[in-house]
CSV table of C-alpha atoms (C1' of nucleotides) in Angstrom, one decimal:
chain,number,residue,atom,x,y,z
M,1,MET,CA,-8.2,25.4,7.5
M,2,ASN,CA,-11.2,25.5,9.7
M,3,VAL,CA,-14.7,26.4,8.7
M,4,ARG,CA,-14.4,29.8,10.4
M,5,THR,CA,-11.6,30.9,8.0
M,6,LEU,CA,-13.4,29.4,5.0
M,7,CYS,CA,-16.5,31.5,5.8
M,8,LEU,CA,-14.3,34.5,6.3
M,9,ALA,CA,-12.6,33.9,2.9
M,10,ILE,CA,-15.9,33.6,1.0
M,11,LEU,CA,-17.4,36.6,2.8
M,12,ASN,CA,-14.3,38.6,1.9
M,13,GLY,CA,-15.2,38.0,-1.8
M,14,MET,CA,-18.9,38.6,-1.5
M,15,ASP,CA,-21.8,39.0,0.9
M,16,SER,CA,-23.5,35.7,1.5
M,17,THR,CA,-25.6,33.4,3.7
M,18,GLY,CA,-25.0,30.2,5.4
M,19,TYR,CA,-27.1,28.3,2.9
M,20,GLU,CA,-25.2,29.8,0.0
M,21,ILE,CA,-21.8,29.1,1.5
M,22,ARG,CA,-22.7,25.5,2.0
M,23,LYS,CA,-23.8,25.2,-1.6
M,24,LEU,CA,-20.5,26.7,-2.8
M,25,VAL,CA,-18.7,24.2,-0.7
M,26,SER,CA,-20.6,21.1,-1.6
M,27,ASP,CA,-21.7,21.7,-5.2
M,28,GLY,CA,-20.0,24.8,-6.3
M,29,HIS,CA,-16.6,26.1,-7.2
M,30,PHE,CA,-15.2,25.5,-3.7
M,31,SER,CA,-16.3,21.9,-3.6
M,32,HIS,CA,-13.1,20.6,-5.3
M,33,PHE,CA,-10.8,21.4,-2.5
M,34,ILE,CA,-12.9,21.9,0.7
M,35,ASP,CA,-15.7,20.4,2.8
M,36,ALA,CA,-18.2,21.7,5.3
M,37,SER,CA,-21.8,21.1,6.3
M,38,TYR,CA,-24.5,23.1,7.9
M,39,GLY,CA,-23.6,21.8,11.3
M,40,SER,CA,-20.3,23.6,11.1
M,41,ILE,CA,-21.1,26.6,8.9
M,42,TYR,CA,-24.0,28.1,10.9
M,43,PRO,CA,-22.2,28.0,14.2
M,44,ALA,CA,-19.1,29.4,12.6
M,45,LEU,CA,-21.1,32.3,11.2
M,46,ASN,CA,-22.7,33.0,14.6
M,47,LYS,CA,-19.3,33.0,16.2
M,48,LEU,CA,-17.9,35.3,13.6
M,49,GLU,CA,-20.7,37.8,14.3
M,50,GLN,CA,-20.2,37.6,18.1
M,51,ASP,CA,-16.5,38.3,17.5
M,52,GLY,CA,-17.4,41.3,15.3
M,53,MET,CA,-15.8,39.9,12.2
M,54,VAL,CA,-19.1,40.1,10.3
M,55,THR,CA,-22.4,41.8,10.5
M,56,SER,CA,-25.8,40.5,9.3
M,57,PHE,CA,-29.2,41.6,8.2
M,58,GLU,CA,-32.4,39.8,7.4
M,59,GLU,CA,-33.5,40.0,3.8
M,60,GLN,CA,-37.2,39.3,3.0
M,61,GLN,CA,-38.1,37.3,-0.1
M,62,ASP,CA,-41.5,36.5,-1.3
M,63,GLY,CA,-42.4,32.9,-1.3
M,64,LYS,CA,-39.1,31.9,0.3
M,65,PRO,CA,-37.8,32.0,3.8
M,66,ASN,CA,-35.8,35.1,4.9
M,67,ARG,CA,-32.1,35.0,4.2
M,68,LYS,CA,-29.7,36.1,6.8
M,69,VAL,CA,-27.0,37.9,4.8
M,70,TYR,CA,-23.6,38.3,6.3
M,71,CYS,CA,-21.0,41.0,5.4
M,72,VAL,CA,-17.4,41.3,6.6
M,73,THR,CA,-16.3,44.1,8.8
M,74,ASP,CA,-12.9,45.8,8.6
M,75,THR,CA,-11.9,43.7,11.7
M,76,GLY,CA,-12.9,40.6,9.7
M,77,ARG,CA,-10.9,41.7,6.7
M,78,LEU,CA,-7.9,42.2,8.9
M,79,GLU,CA,-8.2,38.8,10.6
M,80,PHE,CA,-8.5,37.2,7.2
M,81,LEU,CA,-5.6,39.2,5.7
M,82,ASN,CA,-3.6,38.0,8.7
M,83,ALA,CA,-4.6,34.4,8.2
M,84,LEU,CA,-3.5,34.7,4.6
M,85,SER,CA,0.0,35.9,5.5
M,86,GLN,CA,0.6,33.0,7.9
M,87,PRO,CA,2.1,29.8,6.4
M,88,ALA,CA,-0.7,27.6,5.2
M,89,GLN,CA,-1.1,24.0,6.1
M,90,LYS,CA,-0.2,21.3,3.7
M,91,ASP,CA,-2.7,20.1,1.2
M,92,LYS,CA,-4.2,16.7,2.0
M,93,TYR,CA,-5.5,14.1,-0.4
M,94,LYS,CA,-7.6,11.4,1.1
M,95,SER,CA,-8.3,8.6,-1.4
M,96,PRO,CA,-10.2,5.4,-0.5
M,97,PHE,CA,-9.8,4.6,-4.2
M,98,LEU,CA,-6.0,4.5,-4.1
M,99,LEU,CA,-6.0,2.4,-0.9
M,100,LEU,CA,-8.2,0.0,-2.7
M,101,ALA,CA,-6.0,0.1,-5.8
M,102,MET,CA,-3.0,-0.7,-3.6
M,103,CYS,CA,-4.9,-3.9,-2.6
M,104,ALA,CA,-5.9,-4.8,-6.2
M,105,GLU,CA,-4.4,-8.3,-5.8
M,106,LEU,CA,-6.8,-9.1,-3.0
M,107,MET,CA,-9.9,-7.8,-4.9
M,108,HIS,CA,-12.4,-9.7,-6.9
M,109,PRO,CA,-11.9,-8.6,-10.5
M,110,ALA,CA,-15.5,-7.5,-10.8
M,111,ASP,CA,-15.3,-5.3,-7.7
M,112,LEU,CA,-12.1,-3.7,-8.9
M,113,LYS,CA,-13.7,-3.0,-12.3
M,114,ARG,CA,-16.7,-1.4,-10.6
M,115,ALA,CA,-14.5,0.7,-8.4
M,116,ILE,CA,-12.5,2.0,-11.4
M,117,ASP,CA,-15.7,2.7,-13.4
M,118,LYS,CA,-17.0,4.6,-10.4
M,119,GLN,CA,-13.8,6.6,-10.0
M,120,ILE,CA,-13.9,7.5,-13.7
M,121,VAL,CA,-17.5,8.7,-13.4
M,122,GLU,CA,-16.6,10.8,-10.4
M,123,VAL,CA,-13.6,12.5,-12.0
M,124,ARG,CA,-15.6,13.2,-15.2
M,125,ALA,CA,-18.4,14.7,-13.1
M,126,GLU,CA,-15.9,17.0,-11.4
M,127,LEU,CA,-14.5,18.1,-14.7
M,128,THR,CA,-18.0,18.8,-16.0
M,129,LEU,CA,-18.7,20.8,-12.9
M,130,ILE,CA,-15.6,22.9,-13.7
M,131,ASP,CA,-16.3,23.3,-17.4
M,132,THR,CA,-20.0,24.1,-17.2
M,133,GLY,CA,-19.2,26.1,-14.2
M,134,VAL,CA,-21.7,28.9,-13.6
M,135,ARG,CA,-19.8,31.9,-12.3
M,136,ASP,CA,-21.1,31.3,-8.8
M,137,VAL,CA,-18.4,33.4,-7.2
M,138,ASP,CA,-16.8,36.7,-8.1
M,139,MET,CA,-13.2,36.2,-7.3
M,140,LYS,CA,-10.4,36.8,-9.7
M,141,GLY,CA,-8.5,33.7,-8.7
M,142,ALA,CA,-11.4,31.5,-9.6
M,143,ASP,CA,-10.4,30.8,-13.2
M,144,TRP,CA,-6.8,30.1,-12.3
M,145,VAL,CA,-8.0,27.6,-9.6
M,146,ALA,CA,-10.5,26.0,-12.1
M,147,ASN,CA,-7.7,25.6,-14.7
M,148,TYR,CA,-5.4,24.1,-12.1
M,149,GLY,CA,-8.1,21.6,-11.1
M,150,ARG,CA,-8.8,20.8,-14.7
M,151,SER,CA,-5.2,20.0,-15.4
M,152,CYS,CA,-4.7,17.6,-12.5
M,153,LEU,CA,-8.1,15.9,-12.9
M,154,SER,CA,-7.9,15.4,-16.6
M,155,GLU,CA,-4.4,14.0,-16.2
M,156,GLY,CA,-5.7,11.6,-13.6
M,157,LEU,CA,-8.6,10.6,-15.9
M,158,LYS,CA,-6.2,10.0,-18.8
M,159,TYR,CA,-4.1,7.7,-16.6
M,160,LEU,CA,-7.1,5.8,-15.3
M,161,GLU,CA,-8.4,5.2,-18.8
M,162,GLN,CA,-5.0,4.3,-20.3
M,163,HIS,CA,-3.7,2.2,-17.5
M,164,ARG,CA,-6.7,0.5,-15.9
M,165,GLY,CA,-5.9,-2.7,-17.8
M,166,GLU,CA,-2.6,-3.1,-15.9
M,167,LEU,CA,-4.4,-2.9,-12.6
M,168,GLU,CA,-7.1,-5.2,-13.6
M,169,LYS,CA,-4.6,-7.8,-14.6
M,170,ILE,CA,-3.4,-7.8,-11.0
M,171,ALA,CA,-6.9,-8.2,-9.6
M,172,GLY,CA,-7.5,-11.4,-7.6
M,173,THR,CA,-4.0,-12.9,-8.0
M,174,SER,CA,-3.6,-13.3,-4.2
M,175,LEU,CA,-7.0,-14.5,-3.6
M,176,LYS,CA,-6.8,-18.2,-4.2
M,177,LYS,CA,-6.2,-19.4,-0.7
M,178,LEU,CA,-9.4,-17.7,0.5
M,179,SER,CA,-11.6,-19.1,-2.3
M,180,ALA,CA,-13.3,-21.5,0.2
M,181,LEU,CA,-13.9,-18.8,2.7
M,182,THR,CA,-15.3,-16.3,0.2
M,183,ALA,CA,-17.5,-18.9,-1.3
M,184,ALA,CA,-19.0,-19.4,2.2
M,185,GLU,CA,-19.5,-15.7,2.5
C,1,MET,CA,-12.1,5.0,5.3
C,2,ASN,CA,-11.4,4.8,9.0
C,3,VAL,CA,-8.1,3.9,10.6
C,4,ARG,CA,-9.4,0.4,11.4
C,5,THR,CA,-9.8,-0.4,7.7
C,6,LEU,CA,-6.5,1.2,6.9
C,7,CYS,CA,-4.7,-1.0,9.3
C,8,LEU,CA,-6.5,-4.1,8.1
C,9,ALA,CA,-5.5,-3.2,4.5
C,10,ILE,CA,-1.8,-2.9,5.3
C,11,LEU,CA,-1.8,-6.0,7.5
C,12,ASN,CA,-3.5,-7.9,4.6
C,13,GLY,CA,-0.4,-7.1,2.6
C,14,MET,CA,2.2,-7.8,5.3
C,15,ASP,CA,2.7,-8.4,9.0
C,16,SER,CA,3.5,-5.1,10.7
C,17,THR,CA,3.6,-3.0,13.9
C,18,GLY,CA,1.8,0.2,14.9
C,19,TYR,CA,5.1,2.1,14.6
C,20,GLU,CA,5.6,0.8,11.0
C,21,ILE,CA,2.1,1.5,9.9
C,22,ARG,CA,2.4,5.0,11.1
C,23,LYS,CA,5.6,5.5,9.2
C,24,LEU,CA,4.0,4.1,6.0
C,25,VAL,CA,1.2,6.5,6.5
C,26,SER,CA,3.1,9.7,7.3
C,27,ASP,CA,6.4,9.3,5.4
C,28,GLY,CA,6.0,6.2,3.2
C,29,HIS,CA,4.0,5.0,0.2
C,30,PHE,CA,0.7,5.5,1.8
C,31,SER,CA,1.3,9.1,2.8
C,32,HIS,CA,0.1,10.5,-0.5
C,33,PHE,CA,-3.5,9.6,0.0
C,34,ILE,CA,-4.1,8.9,3.7
C,35,ASP,CA,-3.4,10.2,7.2
C,36,ALA,CA,-3.3,8.7,10.7
C,37,SER,CA,-1.3,9.2,13.9
C,38,TYR,CA,-0.3,7.0,16.8
C,39,GLY,CA,-3.3,8.2,18.8
C,40,SER,CA,-5.6,6.5,16.3
C,41,ILE,CA,-3.5,3.6,15.0
C,42,TYR,CA,-2.6,1.9,18.4
C,43,PRO,CA,-6.2,1.9,19.6
C,44,ALA,CA,-7.4,0.6,16.3
C,45,LEU,CA,-4.9,-2.2,16.4
C,46,ASN,CA,-6.0,-3.2,19.9
C,47,LYS,CA,-9.6,-3.2,18.9
C,48,LEU,CA,-8.8,-5.3,15.9
C,49,GLU,CA,-7.1,-7.9,18.1
C,50,GLN,CA,-10.1,-7.9,20.6
C,51,ASP,CA,-12.4,-8.5,17.7
C,52,GLY,CA,-10.2,-11.4,16.5
C,53,MET,CA,-9.3,-9.8,13.2
C,54,VAL,CA,-5.6,-9.9,14.0
C,55,THR,CA,-3.2,-11.7,16.3
C,56,SER,CA,0.0,-10.4,17.7
C,57,PHE,CA,3.3,-11.5,19.2
C,58,GLU,CA,6.2,-9.7,20.8
C,59,GLU,CA,9.5,-9.7,18.9
C,60,GLN,CA,12.7,-9.0,20.9
C,61,GLN,CA,15.3,-6.9,19.3
C,62,ASP,CA,18.7,-6.1,20.8
C,63,GLY,CA,19.3,-2.5,21.6
C,64,LYS,CA,15.8,-1.6,20.6
C,65,PRO,CA,12.4,-1.9,22.3
C,66,ASN,CA,10.3,-4.9,21.6
C,67,ARG,CA,8.1,-4.8,18.6
C,68,LYS,CA,4.5,-5.9,18.8
C,69,VAL,CA,3.9,-7.6,15.4
C,70,TYR,CA,0.4,-8.0,14.1
C,71,CYS,CA,-0.8,-10.6,11.6
C,72,VAL,CA,-4.3,-10.9,10.0
C,73,THR,CA,-6.5,-13.8,10.8
C,74,ASP,CA,-8.9,-15.4,8.3
C,75,THR,CA,-11.7,-13.5,10.0
C,76,GLY,CA,-9.8,-10.3,9.4
C,77,ARG,CA,-9.1,-11.2,5.8
C,78,LEU,CA,-12.8,-11.7,5.3
C,79,GLU,CA,-13.8,-8.5,6.9
C,80,PHE,CA,-11.4,-6.6,4.7
C,81,LEU,CA,-12.5,-8.5,1.5
C,82,ASN,CA,-16.0,-7.5,2.5
C,83,ALA,CA,-15.0,-3.9,2.9
C,84,LEU,CA,-13.4,-3.9,-0.5
C,85,SER,CA,-16.5,-5.1,-2.2
C,86,GLN,CA,-18.6,-2.3,-0.7
C,87,PRO,CA,-18.8,0.9,-2.7
C,88,ALA,CA,-16.0,3.2,-1.5
C,89,GLN,CA,-16.4,6.8,-0.4
C,90,LYS,CA,-15.5,9.6,-2.6
C,91,ASP,CA,-11.9,10.9,-2.7
C,92,LYS,CA,-11.4,14.2,-0.9
C,93,TYR,CA,-8.9,16.8,-1.7
C,94,LYS,CA,-8.4,19.5,1.0
C,95,SER,CA,-6.3,22.4,-0.2
C,96,PRO,CA,-5.6,25.4,1.9
C,97,PHE,CA,-3.4,26.5,-1.0
C,98,LEU,CA,-6.3,26.6,-3.5
C,99,LEU,CA,-8.5,28.5,-1.1
C,100,LEU,CA,-5.7,31.1,-0.8
C,101,ALA,CA,-5.2,31.1,-4.6
C,102,MET,CA,-8.9,31.9,-4.9
C,103,CYS,CA,-8.3,35.0,-2.7
C,104,ALA,CA,-5.2,36.1,-4.6
C,105,GLU,CA,-6.6,39.5,-5.2
C,106,LEU,CA,-6.7,40.1,-1.4
C,107,MET,CA,-3.1,38.9,-0.8
C,108,HIS,CA,0.1,40.8,-0.5
C,109,PRO,CA,2.1,39.9,-3.5
C,110,ALA,CA,5.0,38.8,-1.4
C,111,ASP,CA,2.8,36.5,0.7
C,112,LEU,CA,1.3,34.9,-2.5
C,113,LYS,CA,4.8,34.4,-4.0
C,114,ARG,CA,5.9,32.7,-0.8
C,115,ALA,CA,2.8,30.5,-0.8
C,116,ILE,CA,3.4,29.4,-4.4
C,117,ASP,CA,7.0,28.7,-3.7
C,118,LYS,CA,6.1,26.6,-0.7
C,119,GLN,CA,3.5,24.7,-2.8
C,120,ILE,CA,6.1,23.9,-5.5
C,121,VAL,CA,8.5,22.7,-2.9
C,122,GLU,CA,5.9,20.4,-1.4
C,123,VAL,CA,4.8,18.9,-4.7
C,124,ARG,CA,8.4,18.4,-5.7
C,125,ALA,CA,9.1,16.7,-2.3
C,126,GLU,CA,6.2,14.3,-2.9
C,127,LEU,CA,7.4,13.5,-6.4
C,128,THR,CA,10.9,12.8,-5.0
C,129,LEU,CA,9.4,10.5,-2.4
C,130,ILE,CA,7.6,8.6,-5.1
C,131,ASP,CA,10.7,8.4,-7.3
C,132,THR,CA,13.3,7.5,-4.8
C,133,GLY,CA,10.7,5.3,-3.2
C,134,VAL,CA,12.2,2.5,-1.2
C,135,ARG,CA,10.1,-0.6,-1.7
C,136,ASP,CA,8.6,-0.2,1.7
C,137,VAL,CA,5.6,-2.3,1.0
C,138,ASP,CA,5.1,-5.5,-0.9
C,139,MET,CA,1.9,-5.0,-2.7
C,140,LYS,CA,1.4,-5.4,-6.4
C,141,GLY,CA,-0.8,-2.3,-6.8
C,142,ALA,CA,2.0,-0.1,-5.3
C,143,ASP,CA,3.7,0.7,-8.6
C,144,TRP,CA,0.4,1.5,-10.4
C,145,VAL,CA,-0.6,3.8,-7.5
C,146,ALA,CA,2.8,5.5,-7.6
C,147,ASN,CA,2.5,6.2,-11.3
C,148,TYR,CA,-0.9,7.5,-10.9
C,149,GLY,CA,0.3,9.9,-8.2
C,150,ARG,CA,3.3,10.9,-10.3
C,151,SER,CA,1.0,11.8,-13.2
C,152,CYS,CA,-1.3,14.0,-11.3
C,153,LEU,CA,1.4,15.6,-9.2
C,154,SER,CA,3.7,16.4,-12.1
C,155,GLU,CA,0.9,17.9,-14.1
C,156,GLY,CA,0.0,20.1,-11.1
C,157,LEU,CA,3.7,21.1,-10.8
C,158,LYS,CA,3.9,22.0,-14.5
C,159,TYR,CA,0.8,24.1,-14.2
C,160,LEU,CA,2.1,25.9,-11.1
C,161,GLU,CA,5.4,26.7,-12.8
C,162,GLN,CA,3.9,27.8,-16.1
C,163,HIS,CA,1.0,29.7,-14.8
C,164,ARG,CA,2.1,31.2,-11.5
C,165,GLY,CA,2.7,34.5,-13.3
C,166,GLU,CA,-1.0,34.9,-14.1
C,167,LEU,CA,-1.9,34.5,-10.4
C,168,GLU,CA,0.8,36.8,-9.2
C,169,LYS,CA,-0.5,39.5,-11.6
C,170,ILE,CA,-3.8,39.4,-9.7
C,171,ALA,CA,-2.2,39.6,-6.2
C,172,GLY,CA,-3.2,42.6,-4.2
C,173,THR,CA,-5.5,44.2,-6.8
C,174,SER,CA,-8.4,44.4,-4.3
C,175,LEU,CA,-6.3,45.5,-1.4
C,176,LYS,CA,-6.0,49.3,-1.9
C,177,LYS,CA,-8.9,50.3,0.4
C,178,LEU,CA,-7.3,48.5,3.3
C,179,SER,CA,-3.8,50.0,2.9
C,180,ALA,CA,-4.3,52.2,5.9
C,181,LEU,CA,-5.5,49.3,8.1
C,182,THR,CA,-2.8,46.9,7.0
C,183,ALA,CA,-0.2,49.6,7.6
C,184,ALA,CA,-1.4,49.9,11.2
C,185,GLU,CA,-1.2,46.1,11.5
G,1,DT,C1',24.9,15.9,26.7
G,2,DA,C1',21.4,17.1,23.9
G,3,DG,C1',18.5,15.5,20.5
G,4,DG,C1',16.8,12.1,17.6
G,5,DC,C1',15.3,7.4,16.6
G,6,DC,C1',13.1,3.2,18.2
G,7,DA,C1',8.6,1.7,20.3
G,8,DT,C1',4.1,1.5,22.7
G,9,DG,C1',0.5,3.5,24.7
G,10,DT,C1',-3.3,6.9,27.0
G,11,DA,C1',-6.4,11.0,28.0
G,12,DA,C1',-8.1,15.2,27.1
G,13,DC,C1',-9.7,17.7,23.8
G,14,DC,C1',-11.8,19.4,19.4
G,15,DG,C1',-13.6,20.1,15.0
G,16,DG,C1',-16.8,18.5,12.3
G,17,DT,C1',-20.7,15.3,10.8
G,18,DT,C1',-25.3,13.3,11.3
G,19,DA,C1',-29.6,13.6,12.1
G,20,DC,C1',-33.2,16.1,13.6
G,21,DA,C1',-36.8,20.2,14.0
G,22,DT,C1',-39.5,23.6,11.5
G,23,DG,C1',-42.1,25.4,7.7
G,24,DA,C1',-43.5,27.7,3.4
G,25,DT,C1',-43.4,27.1,-1.8
G,26,DT,C1',-43.0,25.1,-6.2
G,27,DA,C1',-42.3,21.4,-9.5
G,28,DG,C1',-43.5,16.8,-11.1
A,1,DC,C1',-49.8,14.3,-3.3
A,2,DT,C1',-45.1,13.8,-2.9
A,3,DA,C1',-40.6,15.3,-3.2
A,4,DA,C1',-37.4,18.8,-3.7
A,5,DT,C1',-35.7,23.5,-2.8
A,6,DC,C1',-35.3,27.3,0.1
A,7,DA,C1',-33.6,28.6,4.7
A,8,DT,C1',-31.9,28.4,9.6
A,9,DG,C1',-30.5,26.2,13.3
A,10,DT,C1',-29.2,22.7,17.4
A,11,DA,C1',-27.6,18.5,20.0
A,12,DA,C1',-25.6,14.2,20.3
A,13,DC,C1',-22.0,11.9,18.8
A,14,DC,C1',-17.6,10.4,16.9
A,15,DG,C1',-13.3,9.9,14.8
A,16,DG,C1',-9.1,11.6,15.1
A,17,DT,C1',-5.3,14.8,16.8
A,18,DT,C1',-2.3,16.7,20.3
A,19,DA,C1',0.4,16.2,23.9
A,20,DC,C1',2.1,13.6,27.2
A,21,DA,C1',4.5,9.4,29.7
A,22,DT,C1',8.3,6.1,29.5
A,23,DG,C1',12.9,4.5,28.5
A,24,DG,C1',17.0,2.6,26.2
A,25,DC,C1',20.3,3.3,22.4
A,26,DC,C1',23.0,5.9,19.1
A,27,DT,C1',24.9,10.0,16.9
A,28,DA,C1',26.7,14.8,16.6
DNA sequence: TAGGCCATGTAACCGGTTACATGATTAG
DNA sequence: CTAATCATGTAACCGGTTACATGGCCTA
């Protein structure tokens, strides 16, 4: 999934701007399963317009800079429909935390504790974002996706809270030989 | 988390080769939360050796090409320990499936059904990989990580199976206006 | 005999991030 | 008075993938 298709997806649901799309994607209801920054969104939007997939108009606002609002064209709708009917790529989960958990035996107990605490805070924050979720997008699938996310995240959180002890017991058990080195650190 | 640190992590747990690391990362017990291909692993390994983080020796095998086995040095152990004690980046979940679920109303019901079926197959496959998991790595955190993965994945699977109907009910409901266009497709 | 596995590696390419430029307005 | 928010955009950079090269052995 490239940023082009992401923009097309959002614009298929609602007219929007580059700024708004980025907000959806980094703080809003798309943030749980996607990533994109200005540096990729704005060029993608420009390209989409060049290709006739979207049109745009400037909207004046008082006290704020103009917004450049994009709307899908029928061509854009078709391209997106076509993208939807093609087999999607596999989901990918990248977790520095789990890599670190794998290496628990090499970690200083305090570092591991801190890492688990941080992970719990982050998962809780994402759950809060889902629950207090402002309806920032008008798509019928949004609730279903939110519930799916809630299920997985709260299960993960439960596991973290109930089983962190087991991992913490492992922490540092393969660290002895390096104590001299780490002291010199 | 770059490939360099990933290699260092695995080599801290066991001596290994580029080929093996790639297998761990794309079919093995690291595949659930990380990604890397030959094109990044081999150069990373070379760089690590240049930097004195690892050493290597050629191992002859009969009937098979030589393996280049890498082992961490104390310097490498230190660099990794140091990496572990620094705050880790946030986990990232990239899901083309959820993007598509968001857009359910725009999808042909048959396409959506196919996408859900595929998702279920993939989650089941990952669960199987965890359960039938050969002990391909000797790290004490491995079981904990496996159980964490199992929890989240099986919760996701349950949700998919129990609630797919709700999503499928939405499918295609915003598609009418384009029926002419899609017919011409 | 075709294809897959073992095994190492490189070069071209590409998608995306980071960091910057610009500038008005509002909240603390 | 400072910092954040609104808002759009670009250019340099970078990490990683894709596709290729090489070659022996084993299985269908």
